[in-house]
Short mmCIF file of C-alpha atoms in Angstrom, two decimals:
data_model
loop_
_atom_site.label_atom_id
_atom_site.label_comp_id
_atom_site.label_asym_id
_atom_site.label_seq_id
_atom_site.Cartn_x
_atom_site.Cartn_y
_atom_site.Cartn_z
CA MET A 21 70.79 127.86 97.53
CA THR A 22 68.17 127.02 99.42
CA ALA A 23 68.21 127.59 102.59
CA LYS A 24 69.35 123.97 104.04
CA GLY A 25 72.33 124.27 101.75
CA ILE A 26 73.58 128.02 103.20
CA LEU A 27 73.23 126.34 107.24
CA LEU A 28 75.78 124.21 105.71
CA SER A 29 78.12 126.37 104.00
CA LEU A 30 78.15 128.49 107.01
CA LEU A 31 78.73 125.37 109.46
CA THR A 32 81.49 124.21 107.22
CA ALA A 33 83.23 127.54 106.81
CA ALA A 34 82.77 127.57 111.10
CA TRP A 35 85.58 125.45 111.36
CA GLN A 36 88.31 127.54 110.49
CA PHE A 37 87.18 130.38 113.16
CA VAL A 38 86.74 127.65 116.24
CA PRO A 39 89.23 128.82 118.85
CA MET A 40 91.98 126.53 120.41
CA ALA A 41 91.59 126.61 123.99
CA SER A 42 92.54 123.19 124.94
CA ALA A 43 93.55 119.78 123.15
CA LYS A 44 90.10 118.62 124.65
CA ASP A 45 88.03 121.51 122.89
CA VAL A 46 86.96 120.93 119.11
CA LEU A 47 89.97 120.58 117.40
CA VAL A 48 90.99 121.74 113.67
CA TYR A 49 92.56 118.21 112.74
CA PRO A 50 90.55 115.71 114.33
CA ILE A 51 91.89 111.89 113.51
CA VAL A 52 89.18 109.83 112.71
CA GLY A 53 89.57 106.02 114.27
CA THR A 54 90.25 102.81 111.47
CA GLY A 55 87.01 101.75 112.26
CA GLN A 56 89.11 98.21 113.56
CA GLN A 57 87.34 96.37 116.20
CA GLN A 58 88.77 92.89 116.12
CA CYS A 59 92.21 91.93 117.64
CA TYR A 60 95.28 89.73 116.08
CA ASP A 61 98.01 88.11 116.68
CA ASN A 62 100.67 87.81 114.55
CA PHE A 63 98.29 85.56 111.87
CA HIS A 64 94.77 85.35 113.12
CA ALA A 65 91.59 87.22 115.19
CA ILE A 66 91.99 86.90 118.60
CA ALA A 67 89.85 87.74 121.79
CA THR A 68 90.92 91.14 123.23
CA PRO A 69 94.05 90.88 125.46
CA ARG A 70 94.36 92.29 128.68
CA LEU A 71 97.15 94.37 130.11
CA GLY A 72 100.33 92.10 130.49
CA GLN A 73 99.01 89.64 127.57
CA PRO A 74 100.57 89.20 124.42
CA PHE A 75 99.46 92.09 121.65
CA TYR A 76 98.06 94.26 124.66
CA GLY A 77 97.32 97.87 123.17
CA GLN A 78 96.81 97.53 119.45
CA ASP A 79 94.31 99.59 117.62
CA ALA A 80 91.06 98.05 118.34
CA GLN A 81 91.95 98.85 122.11
CA HIS A 82 91.86 102.87 121.52
CA PRO A 83 89.06 102.87 118.96
CA GLY A 84 89.13 106.86 119.07
CA ASN A 85 86.77 108.78 116.96
CA ALA A 86 84.04 107.14 114.88
CA PRO A 87 83.00 108.72 111.37
CA VAL A 88 80.10 110.31 111.20
CA TYR A 89 78.69 110.67 107.36
CA ARG A 90 76.02 112.47 106.47
CA ASN A 91 74.51 112.04 103.01
CA ASN A 92 73.62 115.88 101.86
CA GLY A 93 70.80 114.32 99.65
CA ASN A 94 72.34 116.71 96.61
CA GLY A 95 75.49 114.43 95.36
CA THR A 96 77.50 115.51 98.53
CA VAL A 97 78.48 113.92 101.67
CA SER A 98 79.59 115.82 105.07
CA ASP A 99 82.33 114.22 107.22
CA THR A 100 80.76 115.58 111.30
CA VAL A 101 84.28 114.83 112.90
CA THR A 102 86.45 116.35 110.12
CA GLY A 103 84.30 119.44 109.20
CA LEU A 104 84.97 118.09 105.50
CA MET A 105 82.70 117.76 102.40
CA TRP A 106 83.26 115.54 99.77
CA VAL A 107 81.85 114.28 96.53
CA GLN A 108 79.85 111.00 96.38
CA ALA A 109 80.35 110.28 92.82
CA ARG A 110 83.16 107.76 91.78
CA GLY A 111 83.32 109.96 88.65
CA GLN A 112 86.26 108.69 86.22
CA LYS A 113 89.74 108.11 85.82
CA MET A 114 91.59 111.27 84.53
CA SER A 115 95.16 112.38 84.85
CA TRP A 116 96.75 114.61 87.31
CA ALA A 117 96.06 117.76 85.84
CA ASP A 118 92.64 117.52 84.57
CA ALA A 119 91.92 116.75 88.28
CA MET A 120 93.62 119.76 89.55
CA ALA A 121 91.69 121.94 86.72
CA GLY A 122 88.41 119.91 87.18
CA ALA A 123 88.12 121.19 90.78
CA LYS A 124 88.21 124.46 89.50
CA VAL A 125 85.42 124.08 87.32
CA CYS A 126 82.62 122.15 89.81
CA ARG A 127 79.55 123.18 90.67
CA LEU A 128 77.97 120.26 92.69
CA GLY A 129 76.11 121.19 95.43
CA GLY A 130 76.05 124.86 94.03
CA TYR A 131 79.49 125.43 95.84
CA GLY A 132 82.19 126.70 93.74
CA ASP A 133 85.08 126.03 96.52
CA TRP A 134 85.53 122.57 95.36
CA ARG A 135 89.34 121.59 95.49
CA VAL A 136 91.63 118.24 95.05
CA PRO A 137 92.27 116.95 98.74
CA THR A 138 95.73 116.98 100.04
CA ILE A 139 96.78 113.25 100.74
CA LYS A 140 95.77 114.07 104.56
CA GLU A 141 92.41 114.70 103.86
CA LEU A 142 92.04 111.83 101.58
CA TYR A 143 93.01 109.25 103.96
CA SER A 144 90.78 110.51 106.72
CA LEU A 145 88.34 108.54 104.67
CA ILE A 146 90.24 104.93 104.81
CA GLN A 147 88.75 102.19 107.02
CA PHE A 148 90.77 99.34 107.80
CA THR A 149 87.93 97.63 108.34
CA GLY A 150 88.73 96.65 104.29
CA GLU A 151 90.54 92.93 102.81
CA CYS A 152 92.66 92.25 99.99
CA MET A 153 94.44 89.18 98.87
CA GLY A 154 97.80 90.74 97.20
CA GLU A 155 96.50 92.40 93.71
CA THR A 156 92.88 91.33 94.35
CA GLY A 157 90.89 93.60 96.23
CA GLN A 158 88.36 91.81 98.29
CA LYS A 159 86.51 94.42 100.48
CA PRO A 160 87.39 98.48 100.08
CA PHE A 161 89.11 99.88 102.86
CA LEU A 162 85.84 102.98 102.18
CA ASP A 163 82.78 103.04 103.77
CA THR A 164 80.61 102.15 100.82
CA ASN A 165 77.74 103.04 102.34
CA TYR A 166 78.10 106.76 101.72
CA PHE A 167 80.48 107.27 99.37
CA GLN A 168 80.57 105.43 95.58
CA PHE A 169 83.37 102.80 94.83
CA ALA A 170 84.51 100.62 91.85
CA PHE A 171 87.21 98.33 91.76
CA GLY A 172 89.62 98.01 88.63
CA ASP A 173 87.86 96.08 85.68
CA PRO A 174 89.94 92.76 84.61
CA ALA A 175 87.96 93.16 81.47
CA ARG A 176 89.95 96.24 80.39
CA GLY A 177 93.35 94.55 81.11
CA GLU A 178 93.39 95.88 84.72
CA ARG A 179 93.97 94.45 88.55
CA THR A 180 90.98 94.99 91.11
CA ILE A 181 93.16 97.01 93.09
CA ASP A 182 93.83 99.41 89.98
CA CYS A 183 91.47 102.18 91.25
CA GLN A 184 93.73 104.68 92.78
CA ASP A 185 92.47 107.84 94.23
CA TRP A 186 94.51 111.27 93.03
CA SER A 187 95.75 113.65 95.89
CA ALA A 188 97.02 117.32 95.81
CA THR A 189 100.39 116.77 97.82
CA GLU A 190 103.31 115.85 94.89
CA TYR A 191 106.34 114.28 96.03
CA VAL A 192 109.19 116.67 96.89
CA GLY A 193 111.52 114.07 95.43
CA THR A 194 110.98 111.62 92.34
CA THR A 195 110.33 107.73 92.21
CA MET A 196 111.53 104.75 90.34
CA ASN A 197 113.97 106.48 87.21
CA GLY A 198 113.05 110.42 88.02
CA ASN A 199 109.32 110.21 87.37
CA ALA A 200 107.56 113.28 88.86
CA THR A 201 105.09 111.16 91.71
CA VAL A 202 102.00 112.53 93.37
CA PHE A 203 101.04 110.60 96.79
CA GLY A 204 97.22 109.05 96.20
CA VAL A 205 95.38 106.51 98.61
CA ASN A 206 94.06 103.02 96.83
CA PHE A 207 91.07 102.57 98.49
CA ALA A 208 90.88 98.40 97.19
CA ASP A 209 94.08 97.86 99.05
CA GLY A 210 94.33 99.97 101.86
CA ARG A 211 97.70 102.00 100.91
CA ILE A 212 99.22 105.21 100.19
CA LYS A 213 101.89 105.02 97.57
CA GLY A 214 103.40 107.78 94.81
CA TYR A 215 101.88 107.55 91.47
CA PRO A 216 103.90 109.26 88.45
CA LYS A 217 102.16 111.76 86.57
CA ILE A 218 103.10 109.82 83.71
CA ASP A 219 102.76 106.46 82.87
CA PRO A 220 106.40 105.12 82.35
CA ARG A 221 104.87 102.08 80.37
CA THR A 222 102.83 104.33 77.77
CA ARG A 223 104.55 107.77 77.84
CA SER A 224 101.25 109.05 78.42
CA ALA A 225 99.52 111.00 81.41
CA HIS A 226 98.91 108.16 84.04
CA GLU A 227 95.14 108.39 84.93
CA LEU A 228 93.69 107.57 88.63
CA PHE A 229 90.08 108.80 90.09
CA VAL A 230 89.73 111.72 92.24
CA ARG A 231 87.17 112.51 94.99
CA TYR A 232 86.93 116.68 95.16
CA VAL A 233 86.46 117.99 99.17
CA ARG A 234 85.72 121.41 100.53
CA GLY A 235 85.61 122.97 103.42
CA ASN A 236 88.06 123.30 107.16
CA PRO A 237 91.24 124.55 105.39
CA ALA A 238 92.93 123.88 108.01
CA TYR A 239 92.53 120.17 108.23
CA GLY A 240 95.88 117.97 107.93
CA LYS A 241 98.17 121.13 109.13
CA ASN A 242 99.94 120.13 112.02
CA ASP A 243 100.67 122.74 115.23
CA LEU A 244 103.60 121.38 116.50
CA HIS A 245 105.17 122.34 119.72
CA ASP A 246 108.52 121.16 121.50
CA ASN A 247 107.65 120.73 125.20
CA GLY A 248 111.11 120.63 125.96
CA ASP A 249 110.81 116.84 128.14
CA GLY A 250 111.04 114.93 125.48
CA THR A 251 107.60 115.03 124.07
CA VAL A 252 106.20 116.89 121.17
CA SER A 253 102.65 118.20 121.53
CA ASP A 254 100.32 118.82 117.93
CA ARG A 255 97.65 121.20 118.95
CA ALA A 256 95.82 121.13 115.63
CA THR A 257 94.83 116.98 116.21
CA GLY A 258 95.54 116.60 120.36
CA LEU A 259 97.99 114.74 120.60
CA MET A 260 101.39 114.30 122.45
CA TRP A 261 104.09 112.43 120.81
CA SER A 262 107.34 111.13 122.16
CA LYS A 263 110.43 113.02 120.32
CA ALA A 264 112.80 110.47 120.02
CA ASP A 265 112.00 107.01 118.61
CA SER A 266 112.94 103.60 119.82
CA ASP A 267 116.55 103.53 118.01
CA ARG A 268 115.99 100.07 117.17
CA GLY A 269 113.85 97.91 114.91
CA MET A 270 111.42 95.34 116.39
CA ASN A 271 108.56 93.04 114.99
CA TRP A 272 104.99 93.93 116.13
CA GLN A 273 104.58 92.39 119.21
CA GLN A 274 107.48 93.80 120.17
CA ALA A 275 106.81 97.02 119.52
CA LEU A 276 103.70 96.40 121.56
CA ALA A 277 104.91 95.27 124.45
CA ARG A 278 107.67 97.89 124.46
CA VAL A 279 105.34 100.48 124.87
CA GLN A 280 103.84 98.80 127.68
CA GLN A 281 107.54 98.52 129.09
CA LEU A 282 107.52 102.38 128.67
CA ASN A 283 104.48 102.89 130.79
CA ALA A 284 105.63 100.78 133.49
CA MET A 285 108.83 102.74 133.33
CA ASN A 286 106.43 106.00 133.33
CA TYR A 287 107.96 107.69 130.43
CA PHE A 288 108.32 111.50 130.76
CA GLY A 289 105.97 111.48 133.28
CA HIS A 290 102.92 109.41 131.85
CA ASN A 291 101.88 105.97 131.51
CA ASP A 292 99.09 105.92 128.84
CA TRP A 293 100.97 105.95 125.94
CA ARG A 294 99.92 103.62 123.18
CA LEU A 295 101.62 102.53 120.09
CA PRO A 296 99.17 104.57 117.20
CA ASN A 297 97.43 103.21 114.71
CA ALA A 298 97.68 103.52 111.15
CA LYS A 299 95.85 107.25 110.94
CA GLU A 300 97.77 108.92 113.64
CA LEU A 301 101.12 107.92 113.17
CA GLN A 302 100.14 109.38 109.36
CA SER A 303 98.99 112.63 110.87
CA ILE A 304 102.69 113.84 111.89
CA LEU A 305 104.62 112.74 108.45
CA ASP A 306 105.65 116.39 106.50
CA TYR A 307 105.20 115.30 102.50
CA SER A 308 107.43 118.60 102.12
CA ARG A 309 110.60 116.90 103.25
CA VAL A 310 112.58 113.54 103.25
CA PRO A 311 112.71 112.26 105.66
CA ALA A 312 108.98 113.01 105.50
CA ILE A 313 108.80 114.47 109.62
CA ALA A 314 109.18 117.74 111.03
CA PRO A 315 112.51 118.99 112.35
CA VAL A 316 111.22 119.05 115.77
CA PHE A 317 111.34 115.25 115.84
CA ASP A 318 114.81 112.93 116.29
CA ILE A 319 114.56 110.46 113.63
CA THR A 320 116.75 107.60 113.78
CA ARG A 321 119.30 107.01 110.79
CA LEU A 322 119.94 103.46 109.83
CA SER A 323 123.37 102.42 109.03
CA ASP A 324 122.76 102.39 105.09
CA GLY A 325 122.24 106.02 105.01
CA GLU A 326 117.77 105.66 104.91
CA TYR A 327 115.31 106.07 107.26
CA PRO A 328 113.26 103.81 109.47
CA PHE A 329 109.84 102.65 108.56
CA TYR A 330 107.82 102.96 111.64
CA TRP A 331 104.84 100.23 113.06
CA SER A 332 101.31 101.04 113.73
CA SER A 333 99.08 98.96 115.88
CA THR A 334 96.50 98.53 112.98
CA THR A 335 96.70 95.16 111.44
CA HIS A 336 96.49 95.25 107.57
CA LEU A 337 93.92 92.49 106.31
CA ASP A 338 95.96 91.29 103.41
CA GLY A 339 96.18 87.89 102.54
CA PRO A 340 94.71 84.36 102.72
CA PRO A 341 91.69 83.83 104.46
CA GLY A 342 93.55 81.43 106.97
CA ARG A 343 96.44 84.49 107.61
CA ARG A 344 94.11 87.24 106.83
CA GLY A 345 95.86 89.14 110.18
CA ALA A 346 99.52 88.45 109.37
CA ALA A 347 100.36 91.76 108.17
CA ALA A 348 100.85 95.43 110.05
CA VAL A 349 100.58 98.68 108.52
CA TYR A 350 103.52 100.82 108.93
CA VAL A 351 104.48 104.42 107.46
CA CYS A 352 107.50 105.33 105.69
CA PHE A 353 109.05 108.42 106.80
CA GLY A 354 111.77 107.86 104.60
CA ARG A 355 111.89 106.76 101.09
CA GLY A 356 109.36 104.04 100.00
CA LEU A 357 112.00 101.27 98.84
CA GLY A 358 111.34 98.56 96.30
CA TRP A 359 113.79 96.31 94.37
CA MET A 360 113.03 96.39 90.88
CA GLN A 361 114.40 94.72 87.88
CA PHE A 362 115.71 96.42 84.42
CA PRO A 363 114.93 95.33 82.39
CA PRO A 364 111.69 94.78 83.63
CA GLY A 365 110.81 90.70 84.83
CA TRP A 366 114.53 89.43 83.53
CA GLY A 367 117.35 92.26 84.21
CA GLU A 368 119.21 93.13 87.41
CA TYR A 369 117.45 94.38 90.52
CA ARG A 370 117.78 97.59 91.56
CA LEU A 371 117.26 99.10 94.90
CA MET A 372 115.53 102.69 94.41
CA ASP A 373 112.24 104.94 96.05
CA VAL A 374 109.30 103.53 94.18
CA HIS A 375 106.50 104.83 96.55
CA GLY A 376 108.07 107.83 98.25
CA ALA A 377 108.33 109.14 101.49
CA GLY A 378 105.25 108.94 103.31
CA ALA A 379 104.48 106.17 102.10
CA GLN A 380 101.62 103.86 103.87
CA ARG A 381 102.95 100.03 102.90
CA SER A 382 102.72 97.03 105.18
CA ASP A 383 104.82 94.10 106.52
CA PRO A 384 104.74 90.51 108.28
CA LYS A 385 104.36 90.85 111.50
CA ALA A 386 106.68 88.76 112.45
CA GLY A 387 109.79 86.28 110.59
CA ASP A 388 112.77 86.78 108.70
CA PRO A 389 113.11 89.64 106.34
CA THR A 390 115.97 87.87 104.60
CA MET A 391 113.50 85.34 103.15
CA PHE A 392 112.33 88.39 101.07
CA PRO A 393 115.77 89.46 99.75
CA HIS A 394 113.97 91.36 96.69
CA GLY A 395 111.20 92.86 98.62
CA ARG A 396 107.40 91.82 97.92
CA GLY A 397 104.57 92.86 95.38
CA PRO A 398 104.86 94.22 91.67
CA GLN A 399 107.38 97.00 93.05
CA GLY A 400 109.05 94.91 95.11
CA ASP A 401 108.68 96.45 98.16
CA VAL A 402 111.46 96.43 101.14
CA ILE A 403 110.27 93.86 103.92
CA ARG A 404 112.12 94.97 107.35
CA ILE A 405 109.83 93.16 109.98
CA TYR A 406 111.78 95.37 112.45
CA ASN A 407 110.34 98.65 112.04
CA PHE A 408 110.95 101.18 114.21
CA VAL A 409 108.62 102.91 117.23
CA ARG A 410 107.16 106.70 118.23
CA CYS A 411 105.10 106.28 120.82
CA VAL A 412 101.84 109.04 121.18
CA ARG A 413 99.04 109.28 123.90
CA ASP A 414 96.12 111.99 124.49
CA SER A 415 97.45 115.01 125.01
CA ASP A 416 96.27 116.49 128.35
CA LYS A 417 97.75 120.35 127.39
#
């Protein structure tokens, strides 16, 4: 290994030994911002709202940590914010088993400790500057200045969004008709979903892309502490959360306004709460359980026995150009429900877990959910619109 390679290896390894003196010091799980710089109303881009105006407090007004990548010139890219090093190349589609096995023999850059990323590591790369239109990818949700990317190939019968990446995170439940499932990120349409290990149509191994990672083994691991005052601090990310949720659903504009109402009330002694962006909200998912949230938090159970979807402050740029801002990102802490027809295409609709607890999808920011009696999209994603809120702020502890 060259002197430069040895130095990079030592710097990456040093992340696991950084002392956690306070939330303002170096964090082992820093959240990278979404990259979103434009503000939106229920449909379109708008001028940045001021305090007291509708739609104040959204993602672009709290940019967070900008991603800082470094091309190492050896087929790898370092993220200097997270302490993670990534394979730059796109590679080929493969089964989940082959992806897991391939990490063990990968020697790119002279390193022998590559791994398949957890879903939280993989999601650190997503950028909500991407755009799509239904099943058609328009602009990747990934920085293609540093990472190779390819949309699905229609010549092979694929949709352009058929280019998902495996993670190492298996779903503790099953999806559809009992499918063993692994979470993945789709950088073509900006979503996390659970993907079956076995393709239900062909009964052969399902094949997706994989991008290996190394470094900072603490990334994605929460350090949650109940402060005993209605708040929960995550010392790994430096964020403070409301222990309870909103206990009722609301549309996106109402969700943003609700947080400002709580700030005016000095909620739990603080007036700088915000609606979390997509990556902040995903950071507190606990993929080892259903609902996918640590028991230190309270979570409302809905009247049908399911659990809420939670709004983020992030607009999801999905739709025709004239309505490109009409959806916002939400995270499923309960099951990722959808309406599926059996037999496909003409059978009875059944409500089932199609994407897993821990999926990240999007809803219209406003409207009537009864207009979507069988959901939306190829898996009939349930459309609620009236989603719940959990507030976040930067911790001062």
